[in-house]
């Protein structure tokens, strides 16, 4: 997608109506997009069970929508467990993926009914001694990927040649390791690191079976499936084909799961903000929006994402411009070196692909009010579900 | 169709159809549900683990009460630790010769809730004039009380969580101190096949405090995974191997009606499978 597209003022109408009804700034969460993305990934990776990484967009409507499609959930904290509680998600369909946990985090997850946990070191294994009868563990293996904006194998994951040591230690402690997990990176340009990781995990799984007769029956291939921000991204089919081929070579007993976050949630939210002021500074005109990098655009800082923008103008001439956020900090700039038609105060700016790691990482800096999330196209709740146990 | 899936184990579990939800309480610390199931009647589950069901609770409660009481033969004073559902109290109250029953429960709300939603568990036992209810942590109570008992029954939750203090060496030592000469301690000790290390650990902890320490067992369908073990500690080394005739005589004299317990089961329940005996002897366990 382009960094910025200009559309006729008349096409701003649906966005204006939402702002008139709900105020500004807004994030519009379209549940239909979640459904579409879920089915798209299911088609591209048949046989792979999807666990939505709710950290990317921990919103009740997102959880509800994906739960009703049969998705599982990847959780990392007790706060995320509370969200699943409220939405009556099925505990058996959850995995706790944080490699570093406190005892209370483990207990909270067990109380909820989540019994799958991820470990990547001996100290973490030892935390499960008291719970050894109750849990099934995945060992997270690290496969560094310098090609991605966010390398998830630096902070977490053991080296492939350390897995055997951990497996043996787990056996000695009476802990059951049921499989392996990895994160090939986030927003990956291609699937080469996924394929590499799958192949190396296959080696580990096969050699474990040969040496000890023990099965590692789960392979969690993480996330990293790209969405299109500014510029091109691989299509889902192009990206997933080599993964599919690598998975097809796995031993039959291995069940594959994945933890898509961004892929499901990014296209589901659209930001609407309003020009609240403008000023000529140097050779540029500065537009100040009521949302910025401390708010919905926080992903531009934390997630290294650049969101495609749309403005609405019928003018043809272009001026050098900067689009900035509302806070007092000078880092709060959304886009600069733009060449765009003039906007007036009160005009709307729309940001696309803003579902993942946007509101999730927004701050309250300046105590500037966060964007309100407006949910559209949500399936009505099952009336009975509101009064029932977390049925699994 | 609504179901409740127990999440006690990762690789194995049981599932119940929920025919009617009676009660649900979710706090920051626990999630408790009571529902109706066609096969097991009223089912109570806490944090994903089945606690008791109306249909099979008699096995557990009869075995953890009548075995020590009839093995002792002259019980006047009984202590029940935990047991908020009232099932244990109901069984102990059947023994007319018992003069005084103290029940220590950490949470009075559990008692009230069970009276309301599981009324057949206590079956009016809380109104028995011999009963004294103490709201306290069981480990703290046995550590500080001056009362003495002929039988102590520990009817606790699993060792993970608040019940953990009732599986410690200190607790077993304090119970010993609270027992009259010839007294007997019994405790629920989990499903041995699933948690064999608990048998090994408990055995190790009992042996320094009780001249005779062992386990007996019964299979309770909804405590899945095979036989549940009950730990046994006493300084009376003969109490668990009395002649069948003696037990029969006491059982008949007590005039109690039971559905699982009988004198033959009583004696047979002390026979342990080889895998448990070996684990105890070698002080090791393997999964």
Coordinates of C-alpha atoms in Angstrom, one line a residue, chain A residues 80-391:
Chain A
X80 CA -5.0 -11.8 29.3
X81 CA -6.5 -14.7 31.2
X82 CA -9.0 -12.4 32.8
X83 CA -10.1 -11.2 29.3
X84 CA -10.6 -14.9 28.3
X85 CA -12.5 -15.5 31.4
X86 CA -14.9 -12.7 30.7
X87 CA -15.4 -14.0 27.2
X88 CA -15.9 -17.6 28.4
X89 CA -13.1 -18.9 26.2
X90 CA -12.4 -22.7 26.5
X91 CA -9.4 -23.2 28.7
X92 CA -8.4 -26.4 27.0
X93 CA -7.9 -24.4 23.8
X94 CA -5.4 -22.0 25.3
X95 CA -1.6 -22.1 25.6
X96 CA 0.5 -20.0 28.0
X97 CA 3.4 -18.9 25.8
X98 CA 5.4 -16.5 28.1
X99 CA 8.8 -18.2 28.5
X100 CA 9.4 -16.4 31.8
X101 CA 6.7 -16.6 34.5
X102 CA 6.2 -16.0 38.2
X103 CA 4.7 -18.7 40.4
X104 CA 1.4 -16.8 40.6
X105 CA 1.3 -16.5 36.8
X106 CA 1.5 -20.3 36.6
X107 CA -1.2 -20.7 39.3
X108 CA -3.5 -18.2 37.6
X109 CA -3.3 -20.1 34.3
X110 CA -3.9 -23.5 36.0
X111 CA -6.9 -22.1 37.9
X112 CA -8.3 -20.9 34.6
X113 CA -7.6 -24.4 33.2
X114 CA -4.7 -23.7 30.9
X115 CA -2.2 -26.6 31.2
X116 CA 0.1 -26.0 28.3
X117 CA 3.2 -23.8 29.1
X118 CA 6.3 -22.7 27.3
X119 CA 9.8 -22.9 28.8
X120 CA 13.3 -22.2 27.3
X121 CA 15.7 -22.7 30.2
X122 CA 16.4 -24.8 33.3
X123 CA 15.3 -22.2 35.9
X124 CA 11.9 -22.0 34.2
X125 CA 11.6 -25.8 34.1
X126 CA 12.2 -26.0 37.9
X127 CA 9.2 -23.6 38.5
X128 CA 7.0 -26.5 37.3
X129 CA 8.2 -29.1 39.8
X130 CA 5.1 -28.6 42.0
X131 CA 2.8 -28.7 39.1
X132 CA 4.4 -31.6 37.2
X133 CA 1.3 -33.8 37.3
X134 CA -0.8 -31.1 35.7
X135 CA 1.1 -29.6 32.8
X136 CA 2.4 -30.3 29.3
X137 CA 5.3 -28.2 28.3
X138 CA 6.6 -26.9 25.0
X139 CA 10.3 -26.0 24.7
X140 CA 10.9 -22.8 22.8
X141 CA 13.7 -23.0 20.4
X142 CA 15.4 -19.9 19.0
X143 CA 16.0 -19.4 15.3
X144 CA 17.3 -15.8 14.8
X145 CA 16.0 -14.0 11.8
X146 CA 17.9 -10.8 10.9
X147 CA 15.5 -10.2 8.0
X148 CA 12.6 -9.2 10.2
X149 CA 11.9 -5.8 11.9
X150 CA 11.4 -7.6 15.2
X151 CA 13.7 -10.6 16.0
X152 CA 11.8 -12.7 18.5
X153 CA 14.7 -15.1 19.0
X154 CA 17.0 -12.7 20.9
X155 CA 15.1 -12.3 24.1
X156 CA 13.6 -15.8 24.2
X157 CA 14.3 -19.3 23.1
X158 CA 17.1 -21.9 23.7
X159 CA 19.5 -22.9 21.0
X160 CA 18.6 -26.0 19.0
X161 CA 21.5 -27.9 20.5
X162 CA 20.4 -27.1 24.1
X163 CA 17.0 -28.8 23.6
X164 CA 18.3 -32.2 24.5
X165 CA 19.7 -31.0 27.8
X166 CA 16.4 -29.4 28.7
X167 CA 14.5 -32.6 27.6
X168 CA 16.7 -34.7 29.8
X169 CA 16.4 -32.3 32.7
X170 CA 12.6 -32.3 32.4
X171 CA 12.5 -36.1 32.4
X172 CA 14.7 -36.1 35.6
X173 CA 12.2 -33.7 37.2
X174 CA 9.2 -35.8 36.2
X175 CA 8.0 -33.1 33.8
X176 CA 6.3 -33.9 30.5
X177 CA 7.5 -32.0 27.5
X178 CA 5.0 -32.5 24.7
X179 CA 6.5 -30.5 21.9
X180 CA 8.5 -27.6 20.6
X181 CA 7.7 -24.0 19.7
X182 CA 9.5 -21.3 17.9
X183 CA 9.0 -17.7 16.6
X184 CA 10.6 -17.2 13.3
X185 CA 10.2 -13.4 13.6
X186 CA 7.4 -10.9 13.2
X187 CA 6.1 -9.5 9.9
X188 CA 8.6 -11.8 8.0
X189 CA 9.4 -10.9 4.4
X190 CA 9.4 -14.6 3.4
X191 CA 9.0 -17.9 5.1
X192 CA 12.6 -19.1 4.8
X193 CA 13.2 -18.9 8.5
X194 CA 10.0 -20.7 9.2
X195 CA 11.1 -23.5 6.9
X196 CA 14.5 -23.6 8.5
X197 CA 13.0 -23.8 11.9
X198 CA 10.5 -26.5 11.0
X199 CA 13.3 -28.6 9.5
X200 CA 15.5 -28.2 12.5
X201 CA 12.6 -29.0 14.9
X202 CA 11.9 -32.1 12.7
X203 CA 15.5 -33.2 13.3
X204 CA 15.1 -32.7 17.0
X205 CA 11.8 -34.6 17.1
X206 CA 13.1 -37.5 15.1
X207 CA 16.4 -37.8 16.9
X208 CA 14.6 -37.7 20.3
X209 CA 12.4 -40.5 19.2
X210 CA 15.4 -42.6 17.9
X211 CA 17.4 -42.0 21.1
X212 CA 14.7 -42.4 23.7
X213 CA 11.5 -43.6 22.1
X214 CA 9.8 -40.5 23.4
X215 CA 7.3 -38.5 21.3
X216 CA 7.3 -34.8 20.9
X217 CA 3.8 -34.5 19.4
X218 CA 3.2 -30.8 19.2
X219 CA 5.0 -28.3 17.0
X220 CA 4.1 -24.6 17.6
X221 CA 5.2 -22.6 14.5
X222 CA 4.5 -19.3 16.2
X223 CA 3.4 -16.3 14.1
X224 CA 5.2 -14.0 11.7
X225 CA 2.6 -14.2 8.9
X226 CA 2.9 -10.7 7.2
X227 CA 0.2 -8.2 6.5
X228 CA 0.5 -5.3 4.1
X229 CA 1.5 -2.0 5.6
X230 CA 3.2 0.7 3.5
X231 CA 5.0 -1.1 0.7
X232 CA 4.5 -4.7 -0.5
X233 CA 4.2 -7.9 1.6
X234 CA 4.1 -11.5 0.4
X235 CA 0.6 -12.7 -0.2
X236 CA -0.7 -15.2 2.3
X237 CA -0.6 -18.0 -0.3
X238 CA 3.0 -17.2 -1.4
X239 CA 4.1 -16.9 2.1
X240 CA 2.5 -20.1 3.4
X241 CA 3.2 -22.5 0.5
X242 CA 6.8 -23.3 1.6
X243 CA 5.6 -23.7 5.2
X244 CA 3.0 -26.1 4.0
X245 CA 5.5 -28.1 2.1
X246 CA 7.9 -28.2 5.1
X247 CA 5.0 -29.3 7.4
X248 CA 4.1 -32.1 5.0
X249 CA 7.5 -33.7 5.6
X250 CA 6.9 -33.9 9.4
X251 CA 6.3 -37.3 11.0
X252 CA 2.6 -38.1 10.9
X253 CA 2.1 -37.9 14.7
X254 CA 3.2 -34.3 14.9
X255 CA 0.2 -31.9 15.4
X256 CA 1.0 -28.3 14.3
X257 CA -0.3 -25.2 15.9
X258 CA 0.4 -21.5 15.2
X259 CA 0.0 -18.3 17.1
X260 CA -1.1 -15.6 14.6
X261 CA -1.6 -12.2 16.2
X262 CA -0.9 -9.4 13.8
X263 CA -2.1 -11.4 10.8
X264 CA -5.6 -11.7 12.3
X265 CA -5.9 -8.4 14.0
X266 CA -4.0 -5.8 11.9
X267 CA -6.6 -5.5 9.0
X268 CA -9.4 -5.4 11.5
X269 CA -9.0 -1.9 12.8
X270 CA -9.0 1.5 11.1
X271 CA -8.0 4.7 12.8
X272 CA -10.0 7.9 12.3
X273 CA -8.5 11.1 13.7
X274 CA -9.1 14.8 13.2
X275 CA -6.8 17.7 12.3
X276 CA -7.0 19.8 15.4
X277 CA -4.5 22.5 14.4
X278 CA -2.1 23.5 11.7
X279 CA 1.0 25.8 11.5
X280 CA 3.6 26.9 8.9
X281 CA 7.0 25.9 10.2
X282 CA 10.0 26.3 7.9
X283 CA 9.0 25.2 4.4
X284 CA 6.4 22.7 5.7
X285 CA 2.9 22.9 6.9
X286 CA 2.4 21.0 10.1
X287 CA -0.9 19.2 10.8
X288 CA -1.6 18.2 14.4
X289 CA -4.0 15.3 14.8
X290 CA -5.9 14.3 17.9
X291 CA -4.1 10.9 17.8
X292 CA -0.4 10.1 17.5
X293 CA 2.5 7.9 18.4
X294 CA 1.6 7.9 22.1
X295 CA -1.8 6.7 21.2
X296 CA -3.1 4.6 18.3
X297 CA 0.1 5.2 16.3
X298 CA 2.3 3.7 19.1
X299 CA 3.1 0.8 16.7
X300 CA 5.2 3.2 14.7
X301 CA 7.5 3.3 17.7
X302 CA 7.2 -0.1 19.3
X303 CA 6.2 -2.3 16.4
X304 CA 8.3 -0.6 13.7
X305 CA 5.2 -0.4 11.5
X306 CA 4.3 2.4 9.1
X307 CA 0.6 2.6 8.5
X308 CA -1.0 3.6 5.2
X309 CA -2.9 6.9 5.6
X310 CA -5.8 8.4 3.7
X311 CA -6.7 12.1 3.6
X312 CA -9.7 13.7 1.9
X313 CA -9.2 16.7 -0.4
X314 CA -10.5 18.0 -3.7
X315 CA -7.5 20.3 -4.2
X316 CA -5.0 19.4 -6.8
X317 CA -2.0 21.4 -5.6
X318 CA 0.5 19.8 -3.2
X319 CA 2.5 21.3 -0.3
X320 CA 5.3 19.9 1.9
X321 CA 3.7 18.7 5.0
X322 CA 4.2 16.9 8.3
X323 CA 1.5 15.0 10.2
X324 CA 2.0 15.0 13.9
X325 CA 0.3 13.8 17.0
X326 CA -1.2 15.8 19.8
X327 CA 1.2 15.4 22.7
X328 CA 3.9 17.9 23.8
X329 CA 6.7 15.6 22.9
X330 CA 8.6 16.4 19.7
X331 CA 8.9 12.6 18.9
X332 CA 5.2 12.5 18.4
X333 CA 5.3 12.8 14.6
X334 CA 3.3 10.3 12.4
X335 CA 4.6 11.2 9.0
X336 CA 6.9 13.8 7.5
X337 CA 8.4 14.8 4.1
X338 CA 4.9 14.5 2.7
X339 CA 3.7 16.2 -0.4
X340 CA -0.1 16.6 0.0
X341 CA -3.0 18.8 -0.8
X342 CA -3.9 21.3 1.9
X343 CA -6.2 20.2 4.8
X344 CA -8.3 22.4 7.0
X345 CA -8.8 22.1 10.7
X346 CA -11.6 19.5 11.4
X347 CA -10.6 17.4 8.4
X348 CA -10.3 13.6 9.0
X349 CA -7.2 11.4 8.6
X350 CA -7.7 7.7 8.3
X351 CA -5.0 5.1 9.2
X352 CA -5.3 1.6 7.7
X353 CA -4.2 -1.9 9.0
X354 CA -4.2 -0.5 12.5
X355 CA -5.5 -3.5 14.5
X356 CA -2.2 -5.0 15.8
X357 CA 0.0 -3.5 18.4
X358 CA -1.7 -0.1 18.2
X359 CA -4.3 0.4 20.9
X360 CA -2.5 -2.5 22.7
X361 CA 0.6 -0.4 23.2
X362 CA -1.0 3.1 23.4
X363 CA -0.1 5.2 26.4
X364 CA -1.9 7.8 28.5
X365 CA 0.9 10.3 28.1
X366 CA -0.2 13.9 28.7
X367 CA -3.4 12.2 29.9
X368 CA -4.5 12.7 26.3
X369 CA -7.6 10.6 26.0
X370 CA -7.0 7.4 24.0
X371 CA -9.0 6.7 20.8
X372 CA -12.4 5.1 21.5
X373 CA -12.8 1.6 20.0
X374 CA -16.0 1.2 18.1
X375 CA -17.0 -2.4 17.2
X376 CA -18.8 -3.1 14.0
X377 CA -20.2 -6.2 12.4
X378 CA -20.0 -8.3 15.6
X379 CA -22.0 -11.5 15.8
X380 CA -24.6 -11.2 18.5
X381 CA -23.7 -13.0 21.7
X382 CA -25.3 -16.2 22.6
X383 CA -27.7 -15.1 25.3
X384 CA -27.3 -18.3 27.3
X385 CA -23.5 -18.0 27.3
X386 CA -23.6 -15.0 29.6
X387 CA -24.7 -17.2 32.6
X388 CA -22.6 -20.3 32.1
X389 CA -19.4 -21.8 33.2
X390 CA -16.3 -21.6 31.1
X391 CA -17.4 -24.6 29.1

